[in-house]
CSV table of C-alpha atoms in Angstrom, one decimal:
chain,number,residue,atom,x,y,z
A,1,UNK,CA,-4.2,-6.0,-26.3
A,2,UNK,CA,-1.4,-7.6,-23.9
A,3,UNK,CA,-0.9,-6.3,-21.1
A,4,UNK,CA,1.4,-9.6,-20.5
A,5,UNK,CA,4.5,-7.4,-22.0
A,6,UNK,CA,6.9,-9.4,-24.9
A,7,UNK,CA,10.3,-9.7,-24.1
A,8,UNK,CA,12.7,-6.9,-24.9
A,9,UNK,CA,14.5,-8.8,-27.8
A,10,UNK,CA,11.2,-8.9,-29.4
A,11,UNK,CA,11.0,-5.2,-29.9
A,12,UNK,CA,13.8,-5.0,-32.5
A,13,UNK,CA,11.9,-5.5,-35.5
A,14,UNK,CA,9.4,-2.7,-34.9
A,15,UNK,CA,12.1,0.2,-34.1
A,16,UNK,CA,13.6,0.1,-37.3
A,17,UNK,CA,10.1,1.1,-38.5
A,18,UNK,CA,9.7,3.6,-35.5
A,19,UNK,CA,12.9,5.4,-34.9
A,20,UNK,CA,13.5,7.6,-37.8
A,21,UNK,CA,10.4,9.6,-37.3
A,22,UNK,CA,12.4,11.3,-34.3
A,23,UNK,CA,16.1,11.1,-34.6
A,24,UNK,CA,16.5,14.1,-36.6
A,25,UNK,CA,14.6,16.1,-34.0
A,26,UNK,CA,16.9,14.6,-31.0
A,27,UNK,CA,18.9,11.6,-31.6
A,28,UNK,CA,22.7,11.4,-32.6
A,29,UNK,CA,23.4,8.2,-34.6
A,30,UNK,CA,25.0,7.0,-31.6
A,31,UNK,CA,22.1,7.0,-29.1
A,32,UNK,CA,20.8,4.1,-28.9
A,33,UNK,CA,18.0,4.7,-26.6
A,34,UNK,CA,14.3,5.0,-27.3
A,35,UNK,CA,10.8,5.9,-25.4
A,36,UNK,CA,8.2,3.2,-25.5
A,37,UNK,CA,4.5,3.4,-24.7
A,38,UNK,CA,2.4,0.6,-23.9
A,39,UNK,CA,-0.8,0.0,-24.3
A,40,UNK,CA,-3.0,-0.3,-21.2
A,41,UNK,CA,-6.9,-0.5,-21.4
A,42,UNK,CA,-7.6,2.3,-18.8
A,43,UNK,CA,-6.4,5.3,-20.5
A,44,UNK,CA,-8.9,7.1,-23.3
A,45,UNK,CA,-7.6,7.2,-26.8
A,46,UNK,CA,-8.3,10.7,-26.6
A,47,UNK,CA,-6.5,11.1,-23.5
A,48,UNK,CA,-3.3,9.2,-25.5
A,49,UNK,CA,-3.4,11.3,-28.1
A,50,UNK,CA,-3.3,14.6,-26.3
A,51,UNK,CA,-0.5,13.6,-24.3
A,52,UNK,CA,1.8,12.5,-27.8
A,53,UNK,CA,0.1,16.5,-28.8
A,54,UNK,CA,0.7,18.5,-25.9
A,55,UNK,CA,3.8,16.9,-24.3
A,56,UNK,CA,6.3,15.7,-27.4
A,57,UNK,CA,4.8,18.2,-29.5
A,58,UNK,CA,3.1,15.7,-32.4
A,59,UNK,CA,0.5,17.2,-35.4
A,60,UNK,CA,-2.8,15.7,-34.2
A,61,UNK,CA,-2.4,13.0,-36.9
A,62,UNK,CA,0.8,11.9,-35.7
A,63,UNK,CA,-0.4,11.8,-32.4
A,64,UNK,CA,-3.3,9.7,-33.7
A,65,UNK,CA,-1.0,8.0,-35.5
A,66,UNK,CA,1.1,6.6,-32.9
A,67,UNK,CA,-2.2,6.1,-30.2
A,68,UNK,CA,-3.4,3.8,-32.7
A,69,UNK,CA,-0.6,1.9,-33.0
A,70,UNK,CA,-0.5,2.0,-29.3
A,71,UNK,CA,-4.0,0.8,-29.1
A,72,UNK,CA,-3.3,-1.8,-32.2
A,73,UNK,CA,0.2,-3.0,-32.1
A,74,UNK,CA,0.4,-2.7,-28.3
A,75,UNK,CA,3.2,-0.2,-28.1
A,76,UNK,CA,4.8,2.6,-29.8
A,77,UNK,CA,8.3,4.3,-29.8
A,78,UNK,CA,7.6,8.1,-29.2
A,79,UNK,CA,11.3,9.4,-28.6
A,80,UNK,CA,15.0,8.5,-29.4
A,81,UNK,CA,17.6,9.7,-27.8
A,82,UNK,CA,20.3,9.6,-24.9
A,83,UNK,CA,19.4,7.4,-22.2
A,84,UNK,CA,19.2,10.7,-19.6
A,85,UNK,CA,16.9,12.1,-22.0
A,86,UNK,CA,14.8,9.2,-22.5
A,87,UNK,CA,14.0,8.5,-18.6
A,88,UNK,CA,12.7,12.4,-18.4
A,89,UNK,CA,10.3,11.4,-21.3
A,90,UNK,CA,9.4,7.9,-19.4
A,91,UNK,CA,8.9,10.3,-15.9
A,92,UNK,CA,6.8,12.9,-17.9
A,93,UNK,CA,5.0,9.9,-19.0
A,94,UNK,CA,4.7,8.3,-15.9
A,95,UNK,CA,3.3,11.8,-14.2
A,96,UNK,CA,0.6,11.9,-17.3
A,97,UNK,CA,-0.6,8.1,-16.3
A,98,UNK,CA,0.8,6.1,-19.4
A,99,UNK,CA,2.3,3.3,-19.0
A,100,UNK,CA,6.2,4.1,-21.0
A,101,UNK,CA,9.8,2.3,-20.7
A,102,UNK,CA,13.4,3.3,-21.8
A,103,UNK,CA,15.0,0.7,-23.8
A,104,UNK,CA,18.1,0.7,-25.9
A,105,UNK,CA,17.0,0.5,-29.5
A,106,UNK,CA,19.3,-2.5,-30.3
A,107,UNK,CA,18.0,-4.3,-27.1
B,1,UNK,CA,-23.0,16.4,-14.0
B,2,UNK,CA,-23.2,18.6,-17.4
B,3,UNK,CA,-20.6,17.8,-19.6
B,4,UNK,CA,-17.3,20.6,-19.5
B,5,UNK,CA,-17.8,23.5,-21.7
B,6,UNK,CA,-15.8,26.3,-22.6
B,7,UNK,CA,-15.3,29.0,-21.0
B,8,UNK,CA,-12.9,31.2,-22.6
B,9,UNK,CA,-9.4,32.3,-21.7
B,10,UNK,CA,-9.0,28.6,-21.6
B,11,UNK,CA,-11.0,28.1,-19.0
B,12,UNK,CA,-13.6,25.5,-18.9
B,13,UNK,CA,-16.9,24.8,-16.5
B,14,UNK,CA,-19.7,22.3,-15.2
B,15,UNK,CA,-22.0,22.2,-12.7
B,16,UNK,CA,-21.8,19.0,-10.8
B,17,UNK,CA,-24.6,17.4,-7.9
B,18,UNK,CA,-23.2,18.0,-4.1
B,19,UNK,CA,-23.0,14.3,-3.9
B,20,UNK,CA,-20.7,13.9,-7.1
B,21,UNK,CA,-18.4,16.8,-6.3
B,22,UNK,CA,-18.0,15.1,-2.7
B,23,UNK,CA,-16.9,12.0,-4.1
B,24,UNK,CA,-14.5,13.0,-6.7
B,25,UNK,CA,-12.7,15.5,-3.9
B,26,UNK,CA,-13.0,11.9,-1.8
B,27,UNK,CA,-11.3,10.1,-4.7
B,28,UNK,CA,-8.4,12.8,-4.8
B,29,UNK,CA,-7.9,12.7,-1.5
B,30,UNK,CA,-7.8,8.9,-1.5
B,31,UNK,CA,-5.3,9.1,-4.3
B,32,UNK,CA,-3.1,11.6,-2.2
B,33,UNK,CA,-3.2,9.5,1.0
B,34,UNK,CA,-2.1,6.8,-0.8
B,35,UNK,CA,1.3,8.2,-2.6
B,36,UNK,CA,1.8,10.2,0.9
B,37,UNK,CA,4.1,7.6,2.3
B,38,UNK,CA,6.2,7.5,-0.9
B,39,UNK,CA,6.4,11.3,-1.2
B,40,UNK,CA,7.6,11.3,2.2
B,41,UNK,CA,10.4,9.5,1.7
B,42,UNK,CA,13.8,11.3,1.3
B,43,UNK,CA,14.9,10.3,-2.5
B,44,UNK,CA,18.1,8.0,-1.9
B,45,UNK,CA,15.6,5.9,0.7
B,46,UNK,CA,14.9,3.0,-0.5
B,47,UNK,CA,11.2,3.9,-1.9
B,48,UNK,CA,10.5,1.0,-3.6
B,49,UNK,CA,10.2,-2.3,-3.0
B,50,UNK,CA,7.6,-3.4,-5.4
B,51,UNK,CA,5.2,-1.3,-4.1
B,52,UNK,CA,5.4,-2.3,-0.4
B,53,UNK,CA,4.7,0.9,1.7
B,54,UNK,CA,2.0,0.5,4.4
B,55,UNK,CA,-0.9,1.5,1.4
B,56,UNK,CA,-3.4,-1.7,2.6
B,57,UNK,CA,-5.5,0.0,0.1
B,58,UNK,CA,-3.4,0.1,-3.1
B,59,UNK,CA,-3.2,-3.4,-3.1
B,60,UNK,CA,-6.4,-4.5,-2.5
B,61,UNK,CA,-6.3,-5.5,0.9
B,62,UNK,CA,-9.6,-5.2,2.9
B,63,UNK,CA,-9.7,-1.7,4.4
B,64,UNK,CA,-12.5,-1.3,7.3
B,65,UNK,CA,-13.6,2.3,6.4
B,66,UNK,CA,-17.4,1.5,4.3
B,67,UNK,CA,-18.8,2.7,6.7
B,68,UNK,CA,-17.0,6.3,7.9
B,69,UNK,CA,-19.5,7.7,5.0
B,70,UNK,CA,-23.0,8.7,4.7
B,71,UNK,CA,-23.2,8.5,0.4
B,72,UNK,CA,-25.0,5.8,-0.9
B,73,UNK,CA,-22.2,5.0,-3.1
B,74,UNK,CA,-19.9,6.3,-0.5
B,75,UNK,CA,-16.6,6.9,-1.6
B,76,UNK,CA,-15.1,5.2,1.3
B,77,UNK,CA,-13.2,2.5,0.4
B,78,UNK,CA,-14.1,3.2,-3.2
B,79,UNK,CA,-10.5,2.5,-3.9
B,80,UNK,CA,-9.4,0.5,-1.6
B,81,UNK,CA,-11.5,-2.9,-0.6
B,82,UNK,CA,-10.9,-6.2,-2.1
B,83,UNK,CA,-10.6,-7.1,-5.8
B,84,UNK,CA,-12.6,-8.2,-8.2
B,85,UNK,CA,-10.7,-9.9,-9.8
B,86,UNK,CA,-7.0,-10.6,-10.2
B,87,UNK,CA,-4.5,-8.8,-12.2
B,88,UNK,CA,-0.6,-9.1,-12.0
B,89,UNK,CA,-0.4,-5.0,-11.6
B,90,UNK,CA,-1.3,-3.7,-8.5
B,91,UNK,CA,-2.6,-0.1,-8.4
B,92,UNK,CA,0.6,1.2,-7.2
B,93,UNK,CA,2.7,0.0,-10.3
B,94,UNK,CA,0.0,1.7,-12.4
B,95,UNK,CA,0.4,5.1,-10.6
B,96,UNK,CA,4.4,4.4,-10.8
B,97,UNK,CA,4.8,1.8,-13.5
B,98,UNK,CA,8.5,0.2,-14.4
B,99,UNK,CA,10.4,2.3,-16.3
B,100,UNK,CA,12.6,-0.6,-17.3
B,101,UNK,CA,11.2,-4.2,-18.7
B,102,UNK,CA,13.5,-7.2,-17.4
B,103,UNK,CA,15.9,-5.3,-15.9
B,104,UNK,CA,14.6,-5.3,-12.6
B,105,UNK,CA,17.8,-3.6,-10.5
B,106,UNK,CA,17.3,-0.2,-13.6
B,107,UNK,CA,13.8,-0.4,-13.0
B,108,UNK,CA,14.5,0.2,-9.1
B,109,UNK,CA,17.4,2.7,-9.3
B,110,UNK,CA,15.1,4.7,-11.6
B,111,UNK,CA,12.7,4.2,-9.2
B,112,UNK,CA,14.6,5.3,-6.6
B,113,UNK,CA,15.0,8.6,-7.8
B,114,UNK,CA,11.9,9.5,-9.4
B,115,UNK,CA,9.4,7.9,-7.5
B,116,UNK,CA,9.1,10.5,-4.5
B,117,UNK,CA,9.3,13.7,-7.0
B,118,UNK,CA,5.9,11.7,-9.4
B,119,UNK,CA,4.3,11.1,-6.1
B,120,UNK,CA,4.4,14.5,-4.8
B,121,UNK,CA,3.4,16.1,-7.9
B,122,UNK,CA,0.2,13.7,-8.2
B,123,UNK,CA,-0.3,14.4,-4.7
B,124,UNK,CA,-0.3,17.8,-5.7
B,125,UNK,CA,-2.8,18.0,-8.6
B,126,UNK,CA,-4.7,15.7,-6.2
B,127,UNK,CA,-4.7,18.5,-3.9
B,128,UNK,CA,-5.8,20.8,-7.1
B,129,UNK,CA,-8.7,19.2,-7.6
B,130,UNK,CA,-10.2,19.2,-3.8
B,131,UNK,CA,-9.3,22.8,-3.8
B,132,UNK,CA,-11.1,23.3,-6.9
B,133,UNK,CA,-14.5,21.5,-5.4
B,134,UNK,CA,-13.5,23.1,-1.8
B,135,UNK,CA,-16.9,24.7,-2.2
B,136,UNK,CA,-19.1,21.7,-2.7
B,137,UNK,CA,-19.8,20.5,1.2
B,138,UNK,CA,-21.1,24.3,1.9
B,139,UNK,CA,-23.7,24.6,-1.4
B,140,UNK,CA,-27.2,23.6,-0.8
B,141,UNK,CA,-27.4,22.7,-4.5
B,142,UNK,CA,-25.4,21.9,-7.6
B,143,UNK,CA,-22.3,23.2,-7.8
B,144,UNK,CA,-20.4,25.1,-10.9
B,145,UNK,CA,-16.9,24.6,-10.8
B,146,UNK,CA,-14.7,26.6,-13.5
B,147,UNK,CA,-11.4,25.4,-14.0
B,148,UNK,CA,-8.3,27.7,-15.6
B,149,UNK,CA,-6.0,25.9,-17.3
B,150,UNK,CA,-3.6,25.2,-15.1
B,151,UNK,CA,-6.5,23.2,-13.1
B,152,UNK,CA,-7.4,21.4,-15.9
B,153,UNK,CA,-4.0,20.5,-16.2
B,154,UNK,CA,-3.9,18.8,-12.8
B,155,UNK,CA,-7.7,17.8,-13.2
B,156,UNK,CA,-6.7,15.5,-16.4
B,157,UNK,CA,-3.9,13.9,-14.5
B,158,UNK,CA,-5.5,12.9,-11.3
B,159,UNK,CA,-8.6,11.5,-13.2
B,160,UNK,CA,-6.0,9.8,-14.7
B,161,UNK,CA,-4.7,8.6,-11.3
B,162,UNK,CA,-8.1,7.8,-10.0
B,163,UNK,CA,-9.0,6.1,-13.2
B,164,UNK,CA,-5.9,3.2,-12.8
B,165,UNK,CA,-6.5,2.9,-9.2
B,166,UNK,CA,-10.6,1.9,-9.7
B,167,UNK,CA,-9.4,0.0,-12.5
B,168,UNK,CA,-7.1,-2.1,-10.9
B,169,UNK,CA,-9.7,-3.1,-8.0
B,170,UNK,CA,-12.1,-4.1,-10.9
B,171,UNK,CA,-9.6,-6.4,-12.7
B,172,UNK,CA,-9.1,-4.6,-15.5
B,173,UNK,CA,-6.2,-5.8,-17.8
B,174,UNK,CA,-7.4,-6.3,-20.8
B,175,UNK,CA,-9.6,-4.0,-23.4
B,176,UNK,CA,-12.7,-6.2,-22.4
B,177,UNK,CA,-13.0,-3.4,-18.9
B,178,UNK,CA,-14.7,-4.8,-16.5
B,179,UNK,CA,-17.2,-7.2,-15.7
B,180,UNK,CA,-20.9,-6.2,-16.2
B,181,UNK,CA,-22.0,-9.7,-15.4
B,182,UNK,CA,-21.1,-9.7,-12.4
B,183,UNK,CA,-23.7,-10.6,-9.7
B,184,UNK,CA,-21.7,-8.5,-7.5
B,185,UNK,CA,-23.2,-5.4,-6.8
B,186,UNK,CA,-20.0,-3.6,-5.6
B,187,UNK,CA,-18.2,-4.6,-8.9
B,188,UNK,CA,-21.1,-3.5,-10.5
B,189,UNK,CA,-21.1,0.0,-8.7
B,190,UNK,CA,-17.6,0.7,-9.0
B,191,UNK,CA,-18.0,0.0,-12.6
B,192,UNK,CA,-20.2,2.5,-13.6
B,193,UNK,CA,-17.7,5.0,-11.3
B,194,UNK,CA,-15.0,3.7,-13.6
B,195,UNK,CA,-17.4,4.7,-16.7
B,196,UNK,CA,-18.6,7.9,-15.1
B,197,UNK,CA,-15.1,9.0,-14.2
B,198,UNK,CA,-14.3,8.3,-17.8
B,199,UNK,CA,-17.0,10.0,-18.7
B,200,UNK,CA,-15.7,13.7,-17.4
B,201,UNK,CA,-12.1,13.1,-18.7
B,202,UNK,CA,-13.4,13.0,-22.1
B,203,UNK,CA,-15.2,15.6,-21.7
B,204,UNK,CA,-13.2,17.9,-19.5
B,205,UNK,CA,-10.7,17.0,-22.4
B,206,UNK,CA,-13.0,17.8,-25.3
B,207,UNK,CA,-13.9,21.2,-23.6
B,208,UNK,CA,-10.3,22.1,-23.3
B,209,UNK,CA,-9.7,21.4,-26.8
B,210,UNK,CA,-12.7,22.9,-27.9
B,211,UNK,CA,-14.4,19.6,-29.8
B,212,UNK,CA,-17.3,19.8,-27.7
């Protein structure tokens, strides 16, 4: 898993995949930022998946879902939204230990 | 140490060894003292920097304290001392990673005003967890520690920050972990700490949860 992190233009072609799942819960058409959690090879999968449960509110197999595509893929989008809203995900992340970023979706 | 069980109201318990209690209180406190000089600062400061504040330990530098500890595998300097090996992320940008990729001046405004608020609150479930094992250096033998949720809460997040920090001194960046070759004994030690430490977040996390 990379911890040497791709280029923002290379994460286009995985939000179109990833940003529906959320934007009816909190995104306007119009904002075009999303949440992005990395994969890092300290945190517990278990640990992952409780955070995606207990913070953004995911079904267990969501949250499974998304750490595996963490743990696979090497990141996952786990929140769309306005850019304010998006750096108090990425701090509530950051105060849980996972490694997240804002980036605008069309970066 | 007994794995966490459950101890209703959503309260979970173990019963650690004096010796492991003292170290993971050590480890807190380690963890605290080293986020200290960023919680101090007054948000607007400049607390950034790329991780610059006077934390010799955070980055690895030699730190003189192995010996201020009688423990065999003393805590001292468990997270501080030299590297094992080289990554590009210090411990620090683990504990407060970039909340912006290639846009280094968002990455330190954001920084800038979050930096000193995520410090003080790991500082604070730091302080959580040494309050919770406050008991350990008076008991003659193991010690049972029950946790309420709110504990647990702060308990899962500094093991967290404890976790990143041992991991960064071992080199770990990749899934491989770290290096059970090594001919290092130290490495080796702080390994199985890594492991162990591991070890109770699953299961302080499985009791909470109620898998175990």
């Amino acid at each position: 898993m990379p911890t040497t992190l791709a280029p923002r233009t290379t994460l286009a072609p995985d939000l179109d995949v990833d940003v529906d799942l959320n934007a009816a819960a909190s995104a306007a058409i119009d904002s075009p930022w999303v949440t992005l959690v990395w994969n890092d090879p300290v945190n517990l999968m278990s640990y992952v998946s409780w955070v995606f449960r207990s913070y953004f509110g995911f079904s267990r197999a969501e949250a499974d879902r998304r750490m595996l595509q963490v743990h696979h893929d090497g990141k996952t989008v786990v929140a769309t939204g306005s850019r304010e809203e998006m750096e108090r995900h990425v701090e509530a992340m950051h105060d849980f230990g996972l490694w997240a970023t804002l980036t605008k979706a069309d970066a | 140490m007994k794995a966490f069980s459950r101890a209703g109201d959503g309260h979970v318990t173990t019963t650690l060894a004096p010796d492991e209690a003292a170290l993971l209180s050590e480890l807190a406190g380690q963890i605290a003292d080293m986020l200290a000089p960023i919680a101090r600062k007054e948000q607007g400061a400049d607390a950034t920097g790329g991780g610059d504040p006077d934390s010799a330990a955070l980055r690895g530098d030699d730190s003189p304290d192995d010996s201020s500890d009688g423990l065999p595998d003393g805590p001292a300097g468990a997270l501080g001392g030299a590297t094992y090996r080289r990554t590009r992320t210090s411990a620090l940008d683990r504990l407060l990673p970039d909340a912006y990729r290639g846009d280094e001046e968002a990455a330190a405004e954001f920084r800038r005003f979050t930096a000193g608020d995520l410090s003080e609150r790991k500082i604070r479930n730091a302080a959580i967890v040494m309050a919770d094992l406050s008991d350990a250096p008076n008991s003659p033998g193991p010690v049972d520690v029950t946790l309420d949720p709110d504990s647990v809460q702060a308990w899962l997040r500094s093991l967290t920050d404890i976790r990143l920090v041992v991991a960064s001194r071992l080199g770990i960046d990749s899934d491989d972990g770290w290096n059970e070759d090594s001919d290092d004994e130290n490495e080796l030690m702080h390994g199985e700490l890594y492991d162990w430490l591991g070890w109770i977040q699953d299961s302080l996390l499985s009791a909470f949860e109620d898998r175990a």
